[in-house]
CSV table of C-alpha atoms in Angstrom, one decimal:
chain,number,residue,atom,x,y,z
A,217,UNK,CA,67.3,-48.6,-7.6
A,218,UNK,CA,66.5,-48.7,-11.3
A,219,UNK,CA,64.6,-46.0,-13.0
A,220,UNK,CA,63.1,-46.4,-16.4
A,221,UNK,CA,62.9,-43.4,-18.7
A,222,UNK,CA,59.2,-43.0,-18.3
A,223,UNK,CA,59.5,-43.0,-14.5
A,224,UNK,CA,61.9,-40.1,-14.8
A,225,UNK,CA,59.4,-38.3,-17.0
A,226,UNK,CA,56.7,-38.7,-14.5
A,227,UNK,CA,58.7,-36.8,-11.9
A,228,UNK,CA,58.4,-33.6,-13.9
A,229,UNK,CA,54.8,-33.8,-14.7
A,230,UNK,CA,54.0,-30.7,-12.6
A,231,UNK,CA,54.7,-28.3,-15.6
A,232,UNK,CA,57.2,-26.2,-13.6
A,233,UNK,CA,60.3,-28.0,-14.9
A,234,UNK,CA,61.6,-28.7,-18.4
A,235,UNK,CA,60.9,-32.3,-19.4
A,236,UNK,CA,64.6,-33.0,-19.9
A,237,UNK,CA,65.6,-31.8,-16.4
A,238,UNK,CA,65.9,-35.4,-15.0
A,239,UNK,CA,68.6,-35.9,-17.7
A,240,UNK,CA,70.6,-32.9,-16.8
A,241,UNK,CA,72.8,-32.0,-13.8
A,242,UNK,CA,70.7,-29.0,-13.0
A,243,UNK,CA,73.3,-27.7,-10.5
A,244,UNK,CA,75.6,-27.0,-13.5
A,245,UNK,CA,73.0,-25.3,-15.7
A,246,UNK,CA,73.2,-22.7,-17.2
A,247,UNK,CA,76.0,-24.1,-19.4
A,248,UNK,CA,78.9,-22.1,-20.6
A,249,UNK,CA,78.0,-22.2,-24.3
A,250,UNK,CA,77.5,-18.8,-25.9
A,251,UNK,CA,74.2,-17.4,-27.0
A,252,UNK,CA,73.2,-18.8,-30.5
A,253,UNK,CA,75.8,-21.6,-30.2
A,254,UNK,CA,74.4,-24.8,-31.6
A,255,UNK,CA,75.9,-27.1,-28.9
A,256,UNK,CA,72.9,-26.7,-26.6
A,257,UNK,CA,70.6,-27.7,-29.4
A,258,UNK,CA,72.8,-30.8,-30.1
A,259,UNK,CA,72.7,-31.7,-26.4
A,260,UNK,CA,68.9,-31.2,-26.4
A,261,UNK,CA,68.5,-33.5,-29.4
A,262,UNK,CA,70.7,-36.2,-27.8
A,263,UNK,CA,68.8,-36.1,-24.5
A,264,UNK,CA,65.5,-36.1,-26.4
A,265,UNK,CA,66.7,-39.2,-28.3
A,266,UNK,CA,67.7,-40.8,-25.0
A,267,UNK,CA,64.3,-40.0,-23.5
A,268,UNK,CA,62.5,-41.5,-26.5
A,269,UNK,CA,64.7,-44.7,-26.6
A,270,UNK,CA,63.9,-47.9,-24.7
A,271,UNK,CA,67.5,-48.1,-23.3
A,272,UNK,CA,67.4,-47.6,-19.6
A,273,UNK,CA,69.4,-44.6,-18.4
A,274,UNK,CA,71.8,-46.5,-16.3
A,275,UNK,CA,73.0,-48.4,-19.3
A,276,UNK,CA,74.1,-45.3,-21.2
A,277,UNK,CA,77.5,-43.8,-20.7
A,278,UNK,CA,78.6,-40.5,-22.2
A,279,UNK,CA,82.3,-39.8,-22.9
A,280,UNK,CA,83.7,-36.6,-24.1
A,281,UNK,CA,87.1,-35.0,-24.6
A,282,UNK,CA,88.2,-31.5,-24.3
A,283,UNK,CA,86.7,-28.4,-25.9
A,284,UNK,CA,83.4,-26.6,-26.0
A,285,UNK,CA,81.7,-29.8,-26.9
A,286,UNK,CA,83.7,-31.7,-24.4
A,287,UNK,CA,81.7,-30.0,-21.6
A,288,UNK,CA,78.7,-32.1,-22.5
A,289,UNK,CA,79.8,-35.0,-20.3
A,290,UNK,CA,79.6,-32.6,-17.3
A,291,UNK,CA,76.0,-31.6,-18.0
A,292,UNK,CA,74.3,-34.9,-18.6
A,293,UNK,CA,72.8,-36.7,-15.6
A,294,UNK,CA,74.0,-40.1,-17.0
A,295,UNK,CA,77.2,-42.0,-16.3
A,296,UNK,CA,79.7,-39.7,-17.9
A,297,UNK,CA,83.4,-39.4,-18.4
A,298,UNK,CA,85.3,-36.1,-19.2
A,299,UNK,CA,88.6,-37.4,-20.6
A,300,UNK,CA,91.9,-36.0,-21.7
A,301,UNK,CA,92.2,-34.2,-25.0
A,302,UNK,CA,91.6,-36.4,-28.0
A,303,UNK,CA,91.3,-39.6,-26.0
A,304,UNK,CA,87.5,-39.8,-25.7
A,305,UNK,CA,87.4,-42.8,-28.0
A,306,UNK,CA,90.1,-44.9,-26.2
A,307,UNK,CA,88.2,-44.3,-22.9
A,308,UNK,CA,84.9,-45.2,-24.6
A,309,UNK,CA,86.5,-48.4,-26.1
A,310,UNK,CA,87.7,-49.4,-22.6
A,311,UNK,CA,84.3,-48.8,-21.1
A,312,UNK,CA,82.6,-50.9,-23.8
A,313,UNK,CA,85.1,-53.7,-23.5
A,314,UNK,CA,84.8,-53.8,-19.7
A,315,UNK,CA,81.0,-53.8,-19.8
A,316,UNK,CA,79.6,-54.8,-23.2
A,317,UNK,CA,76.1,-54.1,-22.0
A,318,UNK,CA,76.7,-50.4,-21.9
A,319,UNK,CA,75.6,-48.1,-24.7
A,320,UNK,CA,78.6,-45.9,-25.0
A,321,UNK,CA,78.2,-42.5,-26.7
A,322,UNK,CA,81.1,-40.2,-27.4
A,323,UNK,CA,80.1,-36.6,-27.8
A,324,UNK,CA,83.0,-34.4,-28.7
A,325,UNK,CA,84.1,-31.8,-31.2
A,326,UNK,CA,85.9,-31.9,-34.5
A,327,UNK,CA,89.2,-30.7,-32.9
A,328,UNK,CA,89.1,-33.4,-30.3
A,329,UNK,CA,87.9,-36.3,-32.4
A,330,UNK,CA,89.6,-35.9,-35.7
A,331,UNK,CA,92.6,-33.6,-35.0
A,332,UNK,CA,94.4,-34.8,-31.9
A,333,UNK,CA,92.2,-37.9,-31.6
A,334,UNK,CA,92.2,-38.7,-35.3
A,335,UNK,CA,94.3,-41.8,-34.9
A,336,UNK,CA,92.0,-43.2,-32.3
A,337,UNK,CA,89.0,-42.4,-34.5
A,338,UNK,CA,90.2,-44.3,-37.5
A,339,UNK,CA,91.2,-47.3,-35.5
A,340,UNK,CA,87.9,-47.5,-33.6
A,341,UNK,CA,86.1,-47.3,-37.0
A,342,UNK,CA,88.4,-50.0,-38.5
A,343,UNK,CA,87.7,-52.4,-35.6
A,344,UNK,CA,84.0,-51.6,-35.7
A,345,UNK,CA,83.9,-50.9,-32.0
A,346,UNK,CA,80.3,-50.8,-30.8
A,347,UNK,CA,80.3,-47.1,-29.9
A,348,UNK,CA,78.3,-44.1,-31.1
A,349,UNK,CA,80.2,-41.0,-32.0
A,350,UNK,CA,78.5,-37.6,-32.2
A,351,UNK,CA,81.0,-35.2,-33.6
A,352,UNK,CA,79.9,-31.6,-33.4
A,353,UNK,CA,81.8,-29.8,-36.1
A,354,UNK,CA,82.1,-26.0,-35.8
A,355,UNK,CA,85.1,-25.8,-38.1
A,356,UNK,CA,87.6,-24.4,-35.6
A,357,UNK,CA,89.1,-24.8,-32.1
A,358,UNK,CA,86.5,-22.6,-30.5
A,359,UNK,CA,87.4,-22.9,-26.8
A,360,UNK,CA,91.0,-21.9,-27.2
A,361,UNK,CA,90.2,-18.8,-29.3
A,362,UNK,CA,89.3,-20.0,-32.8
A,363,UNK,CA,92.5,-21.5,-34.3
A,364,UNK,CA,92.1,-23.3,-37.6
A,365,UNK,CA,91.9,-27.1,-37.5
A,366,UNK,CA,91.6,-30.1,-39.9
A,367,UNK,CA,88.0,-29.3,-40.7
A,368,UNK,CA,88.3,-25.6,-41.4
A,369,UNK,CA,87.1,-25.0,-45.0
A,370,UNK,CA,89.6,-23.6,-47.5
A,371,UNK,CA,89.6,-19.7,-47.5
A,372,UNK,CA,87.8,-19.5,-44.1
A,373,UNK,CA,89.5,-17.0,-41.8
A,374,UNK,CA,90.3,-18.0,-38.3
A,375,UNK,CA,92.5,-16.4,-35.5
A,376,UNK,CA,95.6,-18.2,-36.8
A,377,UNK,CA,94.7,-18.0,-40.5
A,378,UNK,CA,94.0,-14.2,-40.9
A,379,UNK,CA,94.3,-14.5,-44.7
A,380,UNK,CA,92.2,-17.6,-44.8
A,381,UNK,CA,93.0,-21.2,-44.4
A,382,UNK,CA,94.9,-22.8,-47.3
A,383,UNK,CA,94.8,-26.4,-46.2
A,384,UNK,CA,92.5,-29.1,-47.6
A,385,UNK,CA,90.0,-30.0,-44.9
A,386,UNK,CA,88.8,-33.4,-43.9
A,387,UNK,CA,85.6,-34.7,-45.3
A,388,UNK,CA,84.5,-36.4,-42.1
A,389,UNK,CA,81.8,-38.8,-43.4
A,390,UNK,CA,84.2,-40.0,-46.1
A,391,UNK,CA,86.9,-40.5,-43.5
A,392,UNK,CA,84.6,-42.5,-41.3
A,393,UNK,CA,83.1,-44.5,-44.2
A,394,UNK,CA,86.5,-45.4,-45.7
A,395,UNK,CA,87.8,-46.5,-42.2
A,396,UNK,CA,84.9,-48.9,-41.9
A,397,UNK,CA,82.1,-47.1,-40.0
A,398,UNK,CA,78.8,-48.9,-40.3
A,399,UNK,CA,76.6,-45.9,-39.8
A,400,UNK,CA,77.5,-42.4,-41.1
A,401,UNK,CA,75.2,-39.4,-41.1
A,402,UNK,CA,75.6,-35.7,-41.2
A,403,UNK,CA,73.0,-33.1,-39.9
A,404,UNK,CA,73.2,-29.5,-38.9
A,405,UNK,CA,72.0,-27.9,-35.7
A,406,UNK,CA,69.0,-26.7,-37.5
A,407,UNK,CA,67.8,-30.2,-38.5
A,408,UNK,CA,66.9,-31.2,-35.0
A,409,UNK,CA,64.2,-33.7,-35.9
A,410,UNK,CA,66.4,-35.6,-38.3
A,411,UNK,CA,69.3,-35.4,-35.8
A,412,UNK,CA,67.2,-36.7,-32.9
A,413,UNK,CA,65.9,-39.6,-35.1
A,414,UNK,CA,69.4,-40.3,-36.3
A,415,UNK,CA,70.8,-40.4,-32.7
A,416,UNK,CA,68.0,-42.7,-31.7
A,417,UNK,CA,68.7,-45.0,-34.6
A,418,UNK,CA,72.4,-45.0,-33.7
A,419,UNK,CA,71.7,-45.8,-30.0
A,420,UNK,CA,69.6,-48.8,-31.0
A,421,UNK,CA,72.0,-50.4,-33.5
A,422,UNK,CA,75.3,-52.2,-33.0
A,423,UNK,CA,78.6,-51.2,-34.5
A,424,UNK,CA,80.5,-48.0,-35.0
A,425,UNK,CA,78.2,-45.2,-35.8
A,426,UNK,CA,79.3,-41.7,-36.7
A,427,UNK,CA,77.0,-38.6,-36.7
A,428,UNK,CA,78.5,-35.3,-37.7
A,429,UNK,CA,76.6,-32.3,-36.6
A,430,UNK,CA,77.4,-29.0,-38.3
A,431,UNK,CA,77.0,-26.3,-35.6
A,432,UNK,CA,77.4,-22.6,-35.6
A,433,UNK,CA,80.2,-20.9,-33.6
A,434,UNK,CA,79.0,-17.3,-33.3
A,435,UNK,CA,81.8,-16.1,-31.1
A,436,UNK,CA,84.9,-17.0,-33.0
A,437,UNK,CA,84.3,-18.7,-36.4
A,438,UNK,CA,81.3,-16.6,-37.5
A,439,UNK,CA,82.8,-13.4,-36.1
A,440,UNK,CA,86.2,-13.8,-37.9
A,441,UNK,CA,84.3,-14.6,-41.1
A,442,UNK,CA,81.7,-11.9,-40.6
A,443,UNK,CA,78.9,-14.5,-40.9
A,444,UNK,CA,76.7,-12.9,-38.3
A,445,UNK,CA,75.2,-14.7,-35.3
A,446,UNK,CA,74.3,-18.4,-34.9
A,447,UNK,CA,70.8,-17.5,-36.0
A,448,UNK,CA,72.1,-16.2,-39.3
A,449,UNK,CA,74.1,-19.4,-39.8
A,450,UNK,CA,71.0,-21.5,-39.1
A,451,UNK,CA,69.3,-19.5,-41.8
A,452,UNK,CA,72.3,-20.3,-44.1
A,453,UNK,CA,71.9,-24.0,-43.3
A,454,UNK,CA,68.2,-23.7,-44.0
A,455,UNK,CA,68.8,-22.1,-47.4
A,456,UNK,CA,71.8,-24.2,-48.5
A,457,UNK,CA,71.4,-27.7,-47.1
A,458,UNK,CA,70.5,-30.5,-49.4
A,459,UNK,CA,69.4,-33.9,-48.0
A,460,UNK,CA,70.9,-36.7,-50.1
A,461,UNK,CA,70.5,-39.9,-48.2
A,462,UNK,CA,72.7,-42.8,-49.3
A,463,UNK,CA,75.0,-40.6,-51.4
A,464,UNK,CA,78.7,-41.6,-52.0
A,465,UNK,CA,80.5,-40.0,-49.1
A,466,UNK,CA,83.3,-38.7,-51.3
A,467,UNK,CA,80.8,-36.2,-52.7
A,468,UNK,CA,80.0,-34.5,-49.5
A,469,UNK,CA,83.0,-32.2,-49.1
A,470,UNK,CA,82.4,-29.0,-47.3
A,471,UNK,CA,83.5,-25.8,-49.0
A,472,UNK,CA,83.4,-22.4,-47.4
A,473,UNK,CA,79.8,-21.1,-47.4
A,474,UNK,CA,78.7,-23.3,-50.2
A,475,UNK,CA,76.0,-26.0,-50.5
A,476,UNK,CA,76.0,-28.5,-47.5
A,477,UNK,CA,75.2,-32.1,-48.3
A,478,UNK,CA,73.5,-33.7,-45.3
A,479,UNK,CA,71.7,-36.9,-44.7
A,480,UNK,CA,72.3,-40.5,-43.7
A,481,UNK,CA,75.0,-41.8,-46.0
A,482,UNK,CA,75.9,-45.3,-44.7
A,483,UNK,CA,73.9,-47.8,-42.8
A,484,UNK,CA,75.2,-51.4,-43.0
A,485,UNK,CA,75.6,-54.4,-40.8
A,486,UNK,CA,79.1,-55.7,-39.9
A,487,UNK,CA,80.2,-57.9,-37.0
A,488,UNK,CA,81.5,-55.8,-34.1
A,489,UNK,CA,84.9,-56.0,-32.4
A,490,UNK,CA,83.4,-57.9,-29.5
A,491,UNK,CA,81.6,-60.5,-31.6
A,492,UNK,CA,84.6,-61.0,-33.9
A,493,UNK,CA,86.9,-61.4,-30.9
A,494,UNK,CA,84.6,-63.9,-29.1
A,495,UNK,CA,83.9,-65.9,-32.3
A,496,UNK,CA,87.5,-66.0,-33.4
A,497,UNK,CA,89.0,-67.0,-30.1
A,498,UNK,CA,86.3,-69.6,-29.5
A,499,UNK,CA,87.5,-71.3,-32.7
A,500,UNK,CA,91.2,-70.7,-32.1
A,501,UNK,CA,91.4,-71.6,-28.4
A,502,UNK,CA,88.6,-74.2,-28.3
A,503,UNK,CA,87.0,-75.6,-25.1
A,504,UNK,CA,89.2,-73.6,-22.7
A,505,UNK,CA,88.0,-70.2,-23.9
A,506,UNK,CA,85.7,-68.4,-21.5
A,507,UNK,CA,84.1,-65.5,-23.3
A,508,UNK,CA,83.9,-62.3,-21.3
A,509,UNK,CA,80.3,-61.2,-21.0
A,510,UNK,CA,80.5,-58.3,-18.4
A,511,UNK,CA,81.4,-57.5,-14.9
A,512,UNK,CA,78.1,-58.8,-13.3
A,513,UNK,CA,78.2,-62.2,-15.0
A,514,UNK,CA,81.8,-63.1,-14.0
A,515,UNK,CA,82.2,-65.8,-11.4
A,516,UNK,CA,82.6,-64.3,-7.9
A,517,UNK,CA,80.8,-61.0,-8.8
A,518,UNK,CA,77.3,-59.9,-8.2
A,519,UNK,CA,76.8,-61.9,-5.0
B,61,UNK,CA,46.8,-22.3,-39.0
B,62,UNK,CA,47.4,-21.5,-42.6
B,63,UNK,CA,47.4,-24.2,-45.2
B,64,UNK,CA,48.9,-24.1,-48.6
B,65,UNK,CA,46.0,-26.2,-49.8
B,66,UNK,CA,43.0,-27.0,-47.6
B,67,UNK,CA,43.0,-30.7,-46.7
B,68,UNK,CA,39.8,-32.5,-47.7
B,69,UNK,CA,39.2,-33.8,-44.2
B,70,UNK,CA,40.2,-30.6,-42.4
B,71,UNK,CA,36.7,-30.3,-40.8
B,72,UNK,CA,37.1,-33.7,-39.2
B,73,UNK,CA,40.6,-33.2,-37.8
B,74,UNK,CA,41.0,-31.4,-34.6
B,75,UNK,CA,44.3,-29.5,-34.3
B,76,UNK,CA,46.2,-30.2,-31.1
B,77,UNK,CA,46.7,-27.3,-28.8
B,78,UNK,CA,49.8,-26.7,-26.7
B,79,UNK,CA,50.6,-24.4,-23.9
B,80,UNK,CA,54.0,-22.7,-23.9
B,81,UNK,CA,56.1,-22.7,-20.8
B,82,UNK,CA,59.1,-20.4,-20.6
B,83,UNK,CA,61.7,-20.0,-17.8
B,84,UNK,CA,62.5,-16.4,-18.5
B,85,UNK,CA,65.7,-16.2,-16.5
B,86,UNK,CA,67.3,-19.2,-18.1
B,87,UNK,CA,67.0,-17.8,-21.6
B,88,UNK,CA,70.1,-16.4,-23.4
B,89,UNK,CA,68.0,-14.7,-26.1
B,90,UNK,CA,69.2,-16.7,-29.1
B,91,UNK,CA,65.9,-16.4,-30.8
B,92,UNK,CA,65.9,-20.0,-32.3
B,93,UNK,CA,62.4,-20.7,-30.9
B,94,UNK,CA,61.1,-17.3,-32.2
B,95,UNK,CA,62.4,-17.7,-35.7
B,96,UNK,CA,61.5,-21.3,-36.2
B,97,UNK,CA,58.1,-21.6,-34.5
B,98,UNK,CA,55.9,-22.8,-37.4
B,99,UNK,CA,52.9,-20.8,-36.1
B,100,UNK,CA,54.7,-17.6,-35.1
B,101,UNK,CA,53.6,-17.9,-31.5
B,102,UNK,CA,56.6,-16.2,-30.0
B,103,UNK,CA,58.2,-12.7,-30.1
B,104,UNK,CA,61.1,-11.1,-28.3
B,105,UNK,CA,59.8,-9.5,-25.1
B,106,UNK,CA,60.4,-5.8,-24.5
B,107,UNK,CA,61.9,-6.3,-21.1
B,108,UNK,CA,65.2,-7.9,-20.2
B,109,UNK,CA,65.7,-11.0,-18.1
B,110,UNK,CA,68.1,-11.2,-15.2
B,111,UNK,CA,71.0,-12.1,-17.6
B,112,UNK,CA,70.3,-9.0,-19.8
B,113,UNK,CA,68.7,-10.9,-22.7
B,114,UNK,CA,65.3,-10.4,-24.2
B,115,UNK,CA,63.5,-13.7,-23.6
B,116,UNK,CA,60.7,-14.9,-25.9
B,117,UNK,CA,57.1,-14.1,-25.0
B,118,UNK,CA,54.0,-16.0,-26.4
B,119,UNK,CA,52.1,-13.3,-28.3
B,120,UNK,CA,49.8,-15.7,-30.0
B,121,UNK,CA,49.5,-18.6,-27.4
B,122,UNK,CA,46.2,-19.8,-28.9
B,123,UNK,CA,48.0,-20.6,-32.2
B,124,UNK,CA,50.4,-23.2,-30.6
B,125,UNK,CA,49.8,-26.7,-32.0
B,126,UNK,CA,52.1,-28.5,-29.5
B,127,UNK,CA,54.6,-29.5,-32.2
B,128,UNK,CA,57.5,-29.1,-29.7
B,129,UNK,CA,60.0,-27.7,-32.1
B,130,UNK,CA,60.9,-24.9,-29.7
B,131,UNK,CA,61.4,-27.5,-26.9
B,132,UNK,CA,63.9,-29.5,-28.9
B,133,UNK,CA,65.7,-26.4,-30.5
B,134,UNK,CA,66.2,-24.5,-27.3
B,135,UNK,CA,69.9,-24.7,-26.3
B,136,UNK,CA,69.1,-23.5,-22.8
B,137,UNK,CA,66.3,-25.9,-21.9
B,138,UNK,CA,64.2,-22.8,-21.1
B,139,UNK,CA,61.1,-23.4,-23.2
B,140,UNK,CA,58.7,-26.4,-23.6
B,141,UNK,CA,55.2,-27.1,-24.5
B,142,UNK,CA,52.5,-29.3,-22.8
B,143,UNK,CA,49.3,-30.5,-24.3
B,144,UNK,CA,46.5,-28.1,-23.6
B,145,UNK,CA,43.2,-30.0,-23.7
B,146,UNK,CA,40.6,-27.3,-23.1
B,147,UNK,CA,41.2,-25.1,-26.1
B,148,UNK,CA,37.9,-23.4,-26.0
B,149,UNK,CA,38.4,-22.1,-22.5
B,150,UNK,CA,41.9,-20.7,-23.1
B,151,UNK,CA,42.0,-17.2,-21.7
B,152,UNK,CA,44.9,-16.2,-23.9
B,153,UNK,CA,47.5,-16.0,-21.1
B,154,UNK,CA,50.6,-18.0,-21.6
B,155,UNK,CA,52.0,-19.8,-18.7
B,156,UNK,CA,55.3,-18.3,-17.7
B,157,UNK,CA,57.3,-19.9,-15.0
B,158,UNK,CA,59.3,-17.4,-13.1
B,159,UNK,CA,61.9,-19.6,-11.7
B,160,UNK,CA,64.3,-17.8,-9.3
B,161,UNK,CA,68.0,-18.0,-9.8
B,162,UNK,CA,69.3,-19.7,-12.9
């Protein structure tokens, strides 16, 4: 039985339940995320965007990897996939290829997507796979105890960098942009309205979209660097964020506790992997080529 | 509501009014809703909830303009607002849902 999003909303009209409860697996709430962590806010923004979008719920699939952010797939009441470490994008690619009608969203952390899964990330962007990536960046591997990773800013202290990290970190929007992503944005856990609108935009459009969300990690990253709680970090984002839409992504490096450049950096149209494949093979193979359109439309299915 | 400069048509525009709903025992006391409420409706409560956190309490419920920022910022899905049509008859009590368990 198909439910539209507005039908789901009507079920909770009694005022005793949160309007997003139909989108959550309530038997798993409360979630494990710490008090003042930004992940709950990111999930809230994503689910609000899903609720506001016209895409039916059964056409959205959420894929996540391992880590604090990786828990997201277990909390959403949508088709979801909790995959092995770093491999969220390959699973999402497979889902999208098998059923091109799905809107596939990968919600995972920086450690999962650009550290162990970095190779998958650049190749999905290169192919312009029609998937949406929401990368929650908290600058460290939070779940395993706060080790430094490829996004830890220089001089930031972590469990495994007690004198401060001395590596050059990734500039994620630049990485995504240079690999061919067609939609690149960066917001923080404070900019919930922008973030919700951006996720909604990404859900509606075709092509590889990448949204980086800067999120506070009060338990390890902020504690090691004596930055206070997540609430203090939100205040830091409030005071030091500058929205520069359409800026060259090379200019949005993140330095430790310095100005954060946020906004929508890239929004362009490019043929997706599926369209390129179908178009190219139709020319190359000719009459014999039967384009794959999805599991329900194949002969013998859906009887 | 305080304006930096009074809008010219402010006497014709009716401010929306919202009613705050809080599930006290789901709150983890992060304070996002309290700090970023544009109308300063919320404060930390004196008492603890079942988890041992101070949940928010609506101290100025009549000031709520149903913007929904608390609803979208709350990491725990513990607070939301609904449109409150009868502003004049508001008795000043916020609606607090005491959901058992979670």
